[in-house]
Coordinates of C-alpha atoms in Angstrom, one line a residue:
Chain A
M15 CA -0.1 -0.1 0.1
N16 CA 3.2 2.0 0.4
H17 CA 3.7 3.1 -3.1
G18 CA 3.1 6.8 -2.7
T19 CA 6.2 6.7 0.0
A20 CA 8.8 7.7 -2.5
T21 CA 11.7 8.3 -0.3
S22 CA 11.6 5.5 2.3
G23 CA 13.7 2.9 0.4
N24 CA 13.8 -0.2 2.8
Q25 CA 17.5 -0.6 3.0
A26 CA 17.6 0.4 6.7
I27 CA 20.5 -0.5 8.7
P28 CA 19.7 -3.1 10.8
P29 CA 19.2 -2.1 14.3
Q30 CA 22.4 -3.0 16.4
I31 CA 21.9 -4.7 19.7
D32 CA 23.2 -1.6 21.6
M33 CA 23.1 0.1 24.8
Q34 CA 25.1 -2.5 26.8
G35 CA 25.5 -1.2 30.4
P36 CA 23.9 1.8 32.3
G37 CA 21.6 2.8 28.9
K38 CA 19.7 -0.4 28.7
R39 CA 17.6 0.1 31.5
G40 CA 16.6 3.6 30.7
G41 CA 15.7 2.3 27.2
R42 CA 13.6 -0.6 28.7
K43 CA 11.7 2.3 30.7
F44 CA 11.2 4.7 28.0
I45 CA 10.0 1.8 25.9
Y46 CA 7.3 0.9 28.1
L47 CA 6.5 4.0 29.4
S48 CA 5.7 5.5 26.1
L49 CA 4.1 2.7 24.2
A50 CA 1.8 1.8 27.2
P51 CA -0.6 4.7 26.4
I52 CA -0.3 4.4 22.9
L53 CA -0.8 0.7 22.9
L54 CA -4.1 1.3 25.1
L55 CA -5.6 3.8 22.8
F56 CA -4.8 1.3 19.8
G57 CA -6.4 -1.3 21.9
V58 CA -9.7 0.6 23.1
F59 CA -10.3 2.4 19.6
A60 CA -9.1 -0.1 17.0
F61 CA -8.5 -3.8 18.4
L62 CA -11.3 -3.9 20.5
P63 CA -14.0 -2.6 18.1
I64 CA -12.9 -4.9 15.4
G65 CA -13.1 -8.1 17.4
W66 CA -16.5 -6.4 19.1
S67 CA -18.0 -5.8 15.6
L68 CA -17.0 -9.3 14.7
G69 CA -18.7 -10.8 17.8
L70 CA -21.7 -8.4 17.5
S71 CA -22.6 -9.7 14.1
V72 CA -23.8 -13.0 15.6
F73 CA -26.3 -11.4 18.0
K74 CA -29.4 -9.9 17.9
Y75 CA -28.5 -6.5 19.5
N76 CA -30.7 -3.5 20.5
P77 CA -29.1 -0.9 22.6
L78 CA -32.0 0.9 23.7
S79 CA -33.3 -2.7 25.5
D80 CA -29.8 -3.6 25.9
S81 CA -30.7 -7.3 25.3
A82 CA -28.2 -9.2 23.3
L83 CA -29.8 -12.5 22.1
F84 CA -27.6 -15.2 20.3
V85 CA -28.9 -16.0 17.1
G86 CA -25.7 -17.8 15.5
L87 CA -25.3 -17.1 11.4
D88 CA -29.0 -16.1 11.3
N89 CA -27.9 -12.5 10.7
F90 CA -25.9 -13.7 7.7
I91 CA -28.5 -16.0 6.3
R92 CA -31.3 -13.0 6.8
M93 CA -29.0 -10.8 4.7
W94 CA -29.2 -12.9 1.6
S95 CA -33.2 -13.0 1.5
D96 CA -33.4 -9.1 2.5
P97 CA -34.1 -7.3 -0.9
I98 CA -33.0 -3.9 0.3
F99 CA -29.6 -5.4 1.3
L100 CA -29.3 -7.1 -2.1
K101 CA -30.4 -3.8 -3.8
S102 CA -27.6 -1.9 -1.7
L103 CA -25.1 -4.3 -2.9
W104 CA -25.9 -3.8 -6.4
V105 CA -26.2 0.0 -6.1
T106 CA -22.8 0.0 -4.1
F107 CA -21.0 -1.7 -7.2
K108 CA -22.5 -0.1 -9.6
F109 CA -21.6 3.3 -8.0
V110 CA -17.7 1.9 -7.5
V111 CA -17.2 0.6 -10.7
I112 CA -18.7 3.7 -12.7
A113 CA -17.2 6.3 -10.8
V114 CA -13.6 4.8 -10.6
L115 CA -13.7 4.1 -14.2
I116 CA -14.6 7.8 -14.9
N117 CA -12.3 9.0 -12.4
I118 CA -9.4 7.3 -13.6
V119 CA -10.0 8.1 -17.4
I120 CA -10.5 11.6 -16.5
T121 CA -8.0 12.1 -14.1
L122 CA -5.2 10.7 -16.5
M123 CA -6.2 12.7 -19.4
F124 CA -6.4 16.1 -17.3
A125 CA -3.2 15.2 -15.6
A126 CA -1.6 14.6 -18.9
A127 CA -2.9 18.0 -20.4
I128 CA -1.7 19.8 -17.2
Q129 CA 1.7 18.0 -17.5
R130 CA 2.0 19.3 -21.2
I131 CA 1.4 23.3 -20.3
R132 CA 5.0 24.7 -20.3
T133 CA 3.9 28.1 -18.8
G134 CA 4.7 27.6 -15.1
W135 CA 2.3 29.9 -13.6
L136 CA -0.5 28.5 -15.7
R137 CA 0.2 25.0 -14.9
N138 CA 0.3 25.7 -11.3
L139 CA -3.2 27.4 -11.9
M140 CA -4.9 24.8 -13.6
R141 CA -3.5 22.0 -10.8
T142 CA -4.7 24.6 -8.0
I143 CA -8.1 24.9 -9.6
F144 CA -9.1 21.1 -9.7
F145 CA -7.5 20.3 -6.4
L146 CA -9.2 23.0 -4.6
P147 CA -12.7 21.0 -4.1
T148 CA -10.6 18.2 -2.4
I149 CA -10.0 20.1 0.5
A150 CA -13.6 21.3 1.3
P151 CA -15.4 19.3 3.7
L152 CA -17.7 17.1 1.5
A153 CA -20.6 17.6 3.6
G154 CA -20.4 21.3 2.7
T155 CA -20.0 20.3 -0.9
A156 CA -23.2 17.7 -0.8
I157 CA -25.2 20.9 0.5
V158 CA -24.1 23.0 -2.2
W159 CA -24.6 20.5 -4.7
S160 CA -28.1 19.7 -3.4
T161 CA -29.1 23.4 -4.2
M162 CA -27.6 23.0 -7.6
F163 CA -29.7 19.9 -8.2
N164 CA -32.8 21.4 -6.8
Y165 CA -35.9 21.2 -9.3
N166 CA -37.4 24.7 -8.9
H167 CA -34.5 26.8 -8.6
G168 CA -31.2 25.0 -9.0
L169 CA -28.6 25.8 -11.4
F170 CA -28.7 22.8 -13.5
N171 CA -32.5 23.2 -14.4
M172 CA -31.9 26.7 -14.9
L173 CA -29.1 26.1 -17.6
L174 CA -31.3 23.4 -19.2
G175 CA -34.4 26.3 -19.2
Q176 CA -31.7 28.4 -21.3
L177 CA -31.4 25.8 -23.8
H178 CA -35.2 24.9 -23.7
I179 CA -34.9 21.5 -22.2
A180 CA -37.3 20.2 -19.9
P181 CA -36.0 20.3 -16.5
I182 CA -34.9 17.2 -14.6
Q183 CA -35.5 15.6 -11.1
W184 CA -31.9 15.2 -10.6
L185 CA -31.9 13.7 -7.3
S186 CA -35.2 12.2 -7.2
D187 CA -35.8 10.4 -10.6
P188 CA -34.4 6.8 -10.2
H189 CA -32.8 7.0 -13.6
Y190 CA -30.5 9.9 -12.6
A191 CA -30.0 10.0 -9.0
L192 CA -27.1 7.9 -9.0
Y193 CA -25.4 9.4 -11.9
S194 CA -26.2 13.1 -10.3
V195 CA -24.3 11.8 -6.8
I196 CA -21.6 10.3 -9.2
M197 CA -21.0 13.8 -10.7
M198 CA -20.7 15.6 -7.4
T199 CA -18.2 12.8 -6.1
L200 CA -16.2 13.0 -9.1
W201 CA -16.0 17.1 -8.8
A202 CA -15.2 16.9 -5.3
D203 CA -12.1 14.3 -5.5
I204 CA -10.6 14.1 -9.0
G205 CA -7.9 16.7 -7.6
Y206 CA -6.0 13.9 -5.5
N207 CA -5.8 11.4 -8.7
I208 CA -4.8 14.4 -11.0
V209 CA -2.1 15.4 -8.7
L210 CA -1.0 11.9 -8.4
F211 CA -0.7 11.2 -11.9
I212 CA 1.1 14.6 -12.8
A213 CA 3.7 13.5 -10.2
G214 CA 4.0 9.9 -12.2
L215 CA 4.1 11.6 -15.4
D216 CA 7.0 13.8 -14.0
S217 CA 8.9 10.9 -13.0
I218 CA 9.0 9.3 -16.5
P219 CA 12.5 10.5 -18.1
D220 CA 12.3 12.0 -21.4
M221 CA 14.8 10.1 -23.1
Y222 CA 12.0 7.1 -23.5
Y223 CA 9.9 9.6 -25.5
E224 CA 13.0 10.7 -27.6
A225 CA 14.0 7.1 -28.1
A226 CA 10.3 6.0 -29.0
I227 CA 10.0 9.1 -31.6
L228 CA 13.0 8.1 -33.2
D229 CA 11.7 4.8 -33.8
G230 CA 9.2 6.4 -35.7
A231 CA 6.2 6.2 -32.6
N232 CA 2.9 8.3 -33.0
R233 CA 1.3 10.0 -30.3
W234 CA -1.0 7.0 -29.5
H235 CA 2.0 4.5 -29.6
L236 CA 4.0 7.0 -27.2
F237 CA 1.0 6.8 -24.6
R238 CA 0.0 3.2 -25.0
H239 CA 3.8 1.6 -24.8
V240 CA 5.6 4.5 -22.9
T241 CA 3.3 6.3 -20.7
L242 CA 1.0 3.6 -19.5
P243 CA 3.7 1.0 -18.7
L244 CA 6.1 3.3 -16.8
L245 CA 3.0 4.7 -15.1
R246 CA 1.9 1.3 -13.7
R247 CA 3.0 1.9 -9.8
T248 CA 0.9 5.2 -10.0
M249 CA -2.4 3.3 -11.6
L250 CA -2.1 0.6 -9.1
F251 CA -1.9 3.1 -6.3
V252 CA -4.5 5.1 -7.7
S253 CA -6.8 2.5 -8.2
V254 CA -6.9 0.6 -5.0
T255 CA -7.0 3.6 -2.9
T256 CA -9.8 5.2 -5.3
V257 CA -11.8 1.9 -5.0
V258 CA -11.6 1.6 -1.1
S259 CA -12.5 5.3 -0.8
Y260 CA -15.5 4.9 -3.0
F261 CA -16.7 1.8 -1.4
Q262 CA -17.1 4.1 2.0
A263 CA -18.8 7.1 0.3
F264 CA -21.3 8.0 2.7
A265 CA -21.6 11.8 3.4
Q266 CA -22.8 12.7 -0.2
F267 CA -25.7 9.8 -0.1
Q268 CA -26.8 10.3 3.4
I269 CA -27.2 14.3 2.7
M270 CA -28.2 14.2 -1.0
T271 CA -30.4 11.4 -1.3
K272 CA -30.7 9.6 1.7
G273 CA -30.6 6.4 -0.3
E274 CA -33.9 7.4 -2.3
P275 CA -35.6 7.1 -4.7
F276 CA -36.8 3.5 -4.4
N277 CA -33.5 2.6 -2.7
E278 CA -31.5 3.6 -5.9
T279 CA -28.8 5.4 -4.1
R280 CA -28.8 3.3 -0.8
V281 CA -25.3 2.3 -0.8
L282 CA -24.0 -0.6 1.9
A283 CA -22.2 2.4 3.7
L284 CA -25.4 4.2 4.2
H285 CA -27.6 1.2 4.6
I286 CA -25.2 -0.2 7.5
Y287 CA -25.4 3.4 9.4
E288 CA -29.1 3.8 9.0
Q289 CA -29.7 -0.2 10.3
A290 CA -27.2 0.6 13.2
F291 CA -28.4 4.2 14.5
S292 CA -31.8 4.9 12.9
N293 CA -33.3 1.4 13.5
S294 CA -31.0 0.2 16.4
N295 CA -30.5 -3.1 14.6
M296 CA -26.8 -3.2 15.8
G297 CA -26.4 -7.1 15.5
Y298 CA -27.5 -6.9 11.9
A299 CA -25.6 -4.0 11.0
S300 CA -22.4 -5.3 12.2
A301 CA -22.9 -8.8 10.2
M302 CA -23.4 -6.4 7.2
A303 CA -20.3 -4.4 8.2
T304 CA -18.4 -7.9 8.3
V305 CA -19.7 -8.8 4.7
F306 CA -18.4 -5.2 3.9
L307 CA -15.4 -5.7 5.2
M308 CA -14.6 -8.9 3.3
I309 CA -15.5 -7.5 0.0
I310 CA -13.3 -4.5 0.5
L311 CA -10.4 -7.0 1.3
V312 CA -11.1 -9.4 -1.5
V313 CA -11.5 -6.5 -4.2
T314 CA -8.4 -4.9 -2.9
L315 CA -6.2 -8.3 -2.9
V316 CA -7.4 -9.1 -6.6
Q317 CA -6.5 -5.5 -7.7
L318 CA -3.1 -6.0 -6.2
K319 CA -2.8 -9.4 -7.8
L320 CA -3.8 -8.3 -11.2
G321 CA -1.8 -5.1 -11.1
R322 CA 1.1 -7.1 -10.5
T323 CA 0.7 -10.2 -12.8
E324 CA -0.3 -7.9 -15.5
W325 CA 2.5 -5.4 -15.3
E326 CA 5.7 -6.9 -13.6
Y327 CA 7.4 -7.9 -16.9
Chain B
M10 CA 10.2 16.8 -26.4
H11 CA 8.4 15.6 -29.6
R12 CA 7.3 17.7 -32.3
R13 CA 4.5 19.6 -31.2
N14 CA 1.4 20.1 -33.1
K15 CA 0.0 23.5 -32.8
W16 CA -3.7 22.6 -33.4
M17 CA -3.8 19.5 -31.1
D18 CA -2.0 22.0 -28.4
G19 CA -4.7 24.4 -28.6
S20 CA -7.7 22.1 -28.4
I21 CA -6.2 20.6 -25.5
M22 CA -5.7 24.0 -23.9
L23 CA -9.1 24.8 -24.8
V24 CA -10.9 21.4 -23.4
L25 CA -8.6 22.2 -19.9
A26 CA -9.9 25.9 -19.7
V27 CA -13.7 24.6 -20.2
A28 CA -13.0 22.0 -17.5
A29 CA -11.2 24.6 -15.4
C30 CA -14.5 26.9 -15.8
V31 CA -16.7 24.0 -14.8
M32 CA -14.8 23.1 -11.8
L33 CA -15.2 27.0 -10.7
L34 CA -19.1 26.8 -11.2
P35 CA -20.1 25.4 -7.9
Y36 CA -18.2 28.3 -6.2
I37 CA -19.6 31.1 -8.3
W38 CA -23.0 29.4 -7.6
M39 CA -22.3 29.5 -4.0
V40 CA -21.4 33.0 -3.7
V41 CA -24.0 34.4 -6.0
S42 CA -26.8 32.5 -4.2
S43 CA -25.5 33.6 -0.8
L44 CA -26.2 37.0 -2.0
K45 CA -29.9 36.8 -3.0
S46 CA -32.6 38.4 -0.6
N47 CA -35.2 36.3 1.4
M48 CA -37.8 38.0 -0.4
E49 CA -36.6 37.1 -3.8
I50 CA -36.4 33.5 -3.1
V51 CA -40.0 33.3 -1.6
S52 CA -41.2 35.5 -4.6
G53 CA -40.3 32.4 -6.7
S54 CA -38.9 34.1 -9.5
H55 CA -35.5 32.1 -10.2
T56 CA -32.7 33.4 -12.1
V57 CA -29.0 32.6 -11.3
L58 CA -27.7 36.3 -10.5
P59 CA -30.0 37.8 -7.6
H60 CA -32.0 40.9 -8.7
Q61 CA -30.5 42.8 -6.0
V62 CA -27.5 41.8 -4.0
S63 CA -28.3 41.5 0.0
L64 CA -26.4 40.4 2.9
E65 CA -29.5 38.9 4.9
G66 CA -28.2 35.2 4.4
Y67 CA -24.7 36.4 6.1
R68 CA -26.7 38.4 8.8
T69 CA -28.8 35.4 9.8
V70 CA -25.8 33.1 10.0
L71 CA -23.9 35.4 12.0
L72 CA -26.5 36.7 14.5
D73 CA -28.9 33.9 14.8
A74 CA -26.8 30.8 14.9
P75 CA -23.8 29.6 17.2
F76 CA -21.4 29.9 14.2
G77 CA -18.3 31.0 16.1
R78 CA -19.0 28.4 18.8
W79 CA -19.1 25.6 15.5
L80 CA -15.9 27.1 14.4
M81 CA -14.5 27.0 17.7
N82 CA -15.6 23.3 18.3
S83 CA -13.9 22.1 15.1
A84 CA -10.5 24.4 15.7
V85 CA -10.2 22.9 19.2
T86 CA -10.6 19.2 18.3
S87 CA -8.6 19.5 15.0
V88 CA -5.8 20.9 16.6
V89 CA -5.6 18.4 19.6
I90 CA -6.2 15.6 17.6
T91 CA -3.1 16.7 15.2
A92 CA -0.8 17.5 17.7
A93 CA -1.7 14.3 19.4
T94 CA -1.2 12.2 16.4
L95 CA 2.1 13.8 15.5
F96 CA 3.5 13.2 19.0
T97 CA 2.2 9.4 19.3
S98 CA 3.1 8.6 15.7
A99 CA 6.8 9.7 16.0
L100 CA 7.3 8.5 19.5
A101 CA 5.8 5.0 18.2
G102 CA 7.5 4.9 14.9
Y103 CA 10.9 5.8 16.7
I104 CA 10.2 2.7 18.8
F105 CA 9.6 0.4 16.3
A106 CA 12.2 1.4 14.1
K107 CA 15.2 1.7 16.5
H108 CA 14.3 -0.2 19.6
Q109 CA 13.6 -3.9 20.1
F110 CA 11.2 -5.8 22.3
K111 CA 9.3 -8.9 22.8
G112 CA 6.4 -9.0 20.5
Q113 CA 7.6 -5.9 18.4
K114 CA 7.0 -7.4 14.7
L115 CA 3.6 -8.8 15.7
L116 CA 2.5 -5.3 17.3
F117 CA 3.7 -3.6 14.2
I118 CA 1.6 -5.9 12.2
L119 CA -1.5 -5.6 14.3
I120 CA -1.4 -2.0 14.1
L121 CA -1.1 -2.1 10.2
A122 CA -3.9 -4.5 9.9
T123 CA -6.1 -1.8 11.3
M124 CA -5.3 0.6 8.4
M125 CA -7.3 -1.6 6.1
I126 CA -10.4 -1.8 8.3
P127 CA -13.1 0.7 7.0
F128 CA -14.6 2.7 9.5
Q129 CA -18.2 1.8 8.9
V130 CA -17.1 -1.8 10.5
V131 CA -15.6 -0.3 13.6
M132 CA -18.4 2.6 14.2
I133 CA -20.9 0.7 16.0
P134 CA -18.5 -1.0 18.7
T135 CA -16.8 2.6 18.9
Y136 CA -20.1 4.1 19.5
L137 CA -20.7 1.5 22.3
I138 CA -17.3 2.3 24.0
T139 CA -17.9 5.9 24.1
A140 CA -21.2 5.5 25.1
K141 CA -20.0 3.4 28.1
L142 CA -17.2 6.0 29.1
G143 CA -20.2 8.2 29.4
L144 CA -18.7 10.7 26.4
V145 CA -22.0 11.0 23.9
N146 CA -22.6 14.4 23.0
H147 CA -19.3 15.5 24.3
L148 CA -16.5 17.1 22.3
M149 CA -14.1 14.4 24.3
A150 CA -15.6 11.7 22.1
I151 CA -14.3 13.5 18.9
V152 CA -10.9 13.6 20.2
L153 CA -10.3 10.3 22.2
P154 CA -10.5 7.9 19.2
N155 CA -8.4 9.8 17.0
L156 CA -5.4 10.5 19.1
V157 CA -3.4 7.4 17.3
S158 CA -3.3 7.1 14.0
S159 CA -1.8 3.5 12.5
Y160 CA -0.9 5.2 9.1
G161 CA 1.2 8.0 11.0
V162 CA 3.1 5.2 13.1
F163 CA 3.5 3.3 10.0
L164 CA 5.0 6.5 8.1
A165 CA 6.9 7.5 10.8
K166 CA 8.6 4.0 11.2
Q167 CA 9.4 3.9 7.5
F168 CA 11.1 7.6 7.6
I169 CA 12.9 7.2 11.0
E170 CA 14.2 3.7 9.9
D171 CA 16.5 5.8 7.1
I172 CA 17.9 7.6 9.7
P173 CA 21.7 6.0 10.4
Q174 CA 22.4 4.7 14.0
D175 CA 25.5 6.2 14.3
L176 CA 24.0 9.4 14.4
L177 CA 21.7 8.1 17.3
D178 CA 24.4 6.6 19.0
A179 CA 26.7 9.4 18.8
A180 CA 24.0 11.5 20.5
R181 CA 23.4 9.0 23.3
M182 CA 27.2 9.0 23.9
D183 CA 27.0 12.5 24.6
G184 CA 24.3 11.5 27.2
A185 CA 21.3 12.5 25.5
G186 CA 18.0 10.8 26.9
E187 CA 15.4 9.0 24.5
L188 CA 13.0 11.9 24.4
R189 CA 15.8 14.5 24.0
L190 CA 16.8 12.7 21.1
M191 CA 13.5 12.2 19.6
V192 CA 12.7 15.9 19.9
R193 CA 16.2 17.4 19.2
I194 CA 17.8 14.7 16.5
I195 CA 14.9 12.8 15.1
A196 CA 11.9 15.2 14.7
P197 CA 14.0 17.6 12.5
L198 CA 15.1 15.1 10.2
I199 CA 11.8 13.8 9.6
L200 CA 10.0 17.2 9.7
P201 CA 8.8 16.9 5.9
M202 CA 6.9 13.7 6.7
L203 CA 5.7 15.2 9.9
S204 CA 4.2 18.2 8.1
A205 CA 2.4 16.2 5.5
L206 CA 1.0 14.1 8.4
G207 CA 0.1 17.1 10.4
I208 CA -1.7 18.6 7.3
F209 CA -3.6 15.7 6.3
T210 CA -4.7 14.7 10.0
F211 CA -6.1 18.3 10.5
M212 CA -7.6 18.4 7.4
N213 CA -9.4 14.9 8.0
S214 CA -10.6 15.6 11.6
W215 CA -11.8 19.2 10.2
N216 CA -13.9 17.4 7.5
N217 CA -15.1 14.6 9.5
Y218 CA -18.7 14.0 9.2
L219 CA -19.7 10.6 9.9
W220 CA -18.0 10.1 13.6
P221 CA -19.7 13.7 14.4
L222 CA -22.8 12.8 13.1
I223 CA -23.0 9.5 15.4
I224 CA -22.0 11.1 18.3
L225 CA -23.0 14.9 18.7
N226 CA -26.7 15.9 18.6
D227 CA -26.5 19.0 20.6
E228 CA -26.6 22.0 18.5
S229 CA -24.1 24.0 20.7
K230 CA -21.6 21.1 20.4
M231 CA -21.5 20.5 16.9
T232 CA -18.4 20.7 14.5
V233 CA -18.3 22.4 11.1
P234 CA -19.6 20.1 8.6
L235 CA -22.1 18.7 10.9
A236 CA -23.4 22.0 12.1
L237 CA -23.7 22.9 8.2
V238 CA -25.7 20.0 7.6
Y239 CA -28.1 20.5 10.5
F240 CA -28.4 24.2 9.5
N241 CA -29.5 23.3 6.1
G242 CA -32.3 21.1 7.5
T243 CA -33.6 24.3 9.5
H244 CA -33.3 26.4 6.7
M245 CA -34.6 24.2 3.8
V246 CA -36.1 27.0 2.2
N247 CA -33.9 30.0 2.6
Y248 CA -31.0 28.7 0.8
N249 CA -29.3 31.9 0.7
V250 CA -28.8 31.3 4.3
V251 CA -27.1 27.9 4.0
M252 CA -24.9 29.4 1.0
S253 CA -23.8 32.1 3.0
A254 CA -22.5 29.8 5.9
A255 CA -21.0 27.7 3.1
V256 CA -19.1 30.6 1.9
L257 CA -17.8 31.7 5.2
I258 CA -16.6 28.0 5.9
T259 CA -15.0 27.5 2.6
L260 CA -13.3 30.8 2.3
P261 CA -10.6 30.2 5.3
V262 CA -10.3 26.8 3.7
I263 CA -9.1 28.2 0.7
V264 CA -7.0 30.8 1.7
V265 CA -5.0 28.4 4.2
F266 CA -4.5 26.1 1.0
L267 CA -3.3 28.8 -1.1
I268 CA -0.6 29.7 1.7
F269 CA 0.2 25.9 2.2
Q270 CA 0.0 24.8 -1.4
K271 CA 3.4 23.6 -1.7
Q272 CA 3.3 21.4 1.2
F273 CA -0.2 20.2 0.5
I274 CA 0.8 18.8 -2.9
K275 CA 4.2 17.4 -1.7
G276 CA 3.1 15.8 1.1
L277 CA 0.0 13.9 -1.1
T278 CA 2.9 12.7 -3.3
M279 CA 5.2 11.9 -0.5
T280 CA 2.7 10.0 1.6
G281 CA 0.1 9.0 -0.9
M282 CA -2.0 10.4 2.0
K283 CA -6.0 11.4 1.7

């Protein structure tokens, strides 16, 4: 996962067994004293919740009545006959696949275009403009976009009106809702990948291009046979992190659509949250979270595997 | 590089310029909408530009809402989280990189493994634990689970491993204690990594929405993103008010970003952090 850490090679000097003598006892004390509180925090807020979550998934648990009933694998069995869960699984995959594909294609294109700009300030300006939305709170972005999508007084319908096109229910028409959220998500975070791709492109030495041009390569050949293969590490890193973060997309759905219309935008992250905190079905929600975790792990491993075999020669 | 085609370059620049304008559109929309008056919105005549510039929205935000309070809540929690994360990450990273103790490898792997866990998986138990500690609806609940960062420990270990052992040994010979070694020798050497970690930790806690949504419900305790959504719910019709709040929140973020832009971008490409 650490493809971005450019400067941290792993050629560290093997730690020597030093501190023979008086320093040693002080060293031990230092280790235990400083590690204890840190490990306590990790224990209470990282290790314990993971175990607890797995445990909770085999119980029927409502925090209000504070009664936990052991139900074995019932929660997991129930899931596969729960139409809303199945729907949300489908919506999640649809969202992730479409959004990630569009994201990678356009970020790579914009990065290549920005990287070609020779004027320094213009190049920086462009990069800044695309990067700016990524630093704003996503919740705020979602609210601004909700008003832009508004049927009566939103920006998009006003623009359509200017072109004499009938207005669209951007967020409540089942055909458009998911795509509207995808549009907003892309606006909000293409900046990251653009910056990462620009850095990746910058690291490709010019001589590869020069050699290819001498061999008579055209633009497409250059891109396909020089740029893409040399960008593989960046590409792998970008796709893994984008997929993981889009699986967890939550704020835009919770604020803009609440999973409506007809559960067309009810992604798993939202469904788990609502089951746990609106319906107080914490056991069932934990079981779904476990499945969610498995899906993310498997998808990540598959990506890493594909990334290696496809490019590693 | 290669022979440049003028037409091609021109059309690429044109596409880029159009895309850049589209990227700026929501900002323009936000500012323009915030300047509409209540009357204009109620009257139902809908145009992009306001008929008459009005500051009603801003007045409502600043006078009728605990706006300053929300900013303070966000600022205090984010600063505390950032300072603590930098300290604990550097300390744990130093110990994992340059010291040896029983179970070190296993512990480090366990900490690394938590990096892969999405928040949706741990949010339910974390809520139950926080509730047991009696911190529901308390700002402490925002801070406490975020004082350590597995990614921070990982980064710090990677960077501290590259520091030559001789340098540390020499300082120890001179009688420097471990804590002094950390502050005087190690911290300056990993400063670029620390500043990247600091920037992104601050940004993530400033922008965090899901955890505050779960744990805070009192209007006066809310952090900025949550407050903005809450505010949106109570001022549904008067979107000029909500847009004013959004402008007031976005403006400082943009200014801060423009000042630290170089560090931001360098940090992102150095650590791959979001």
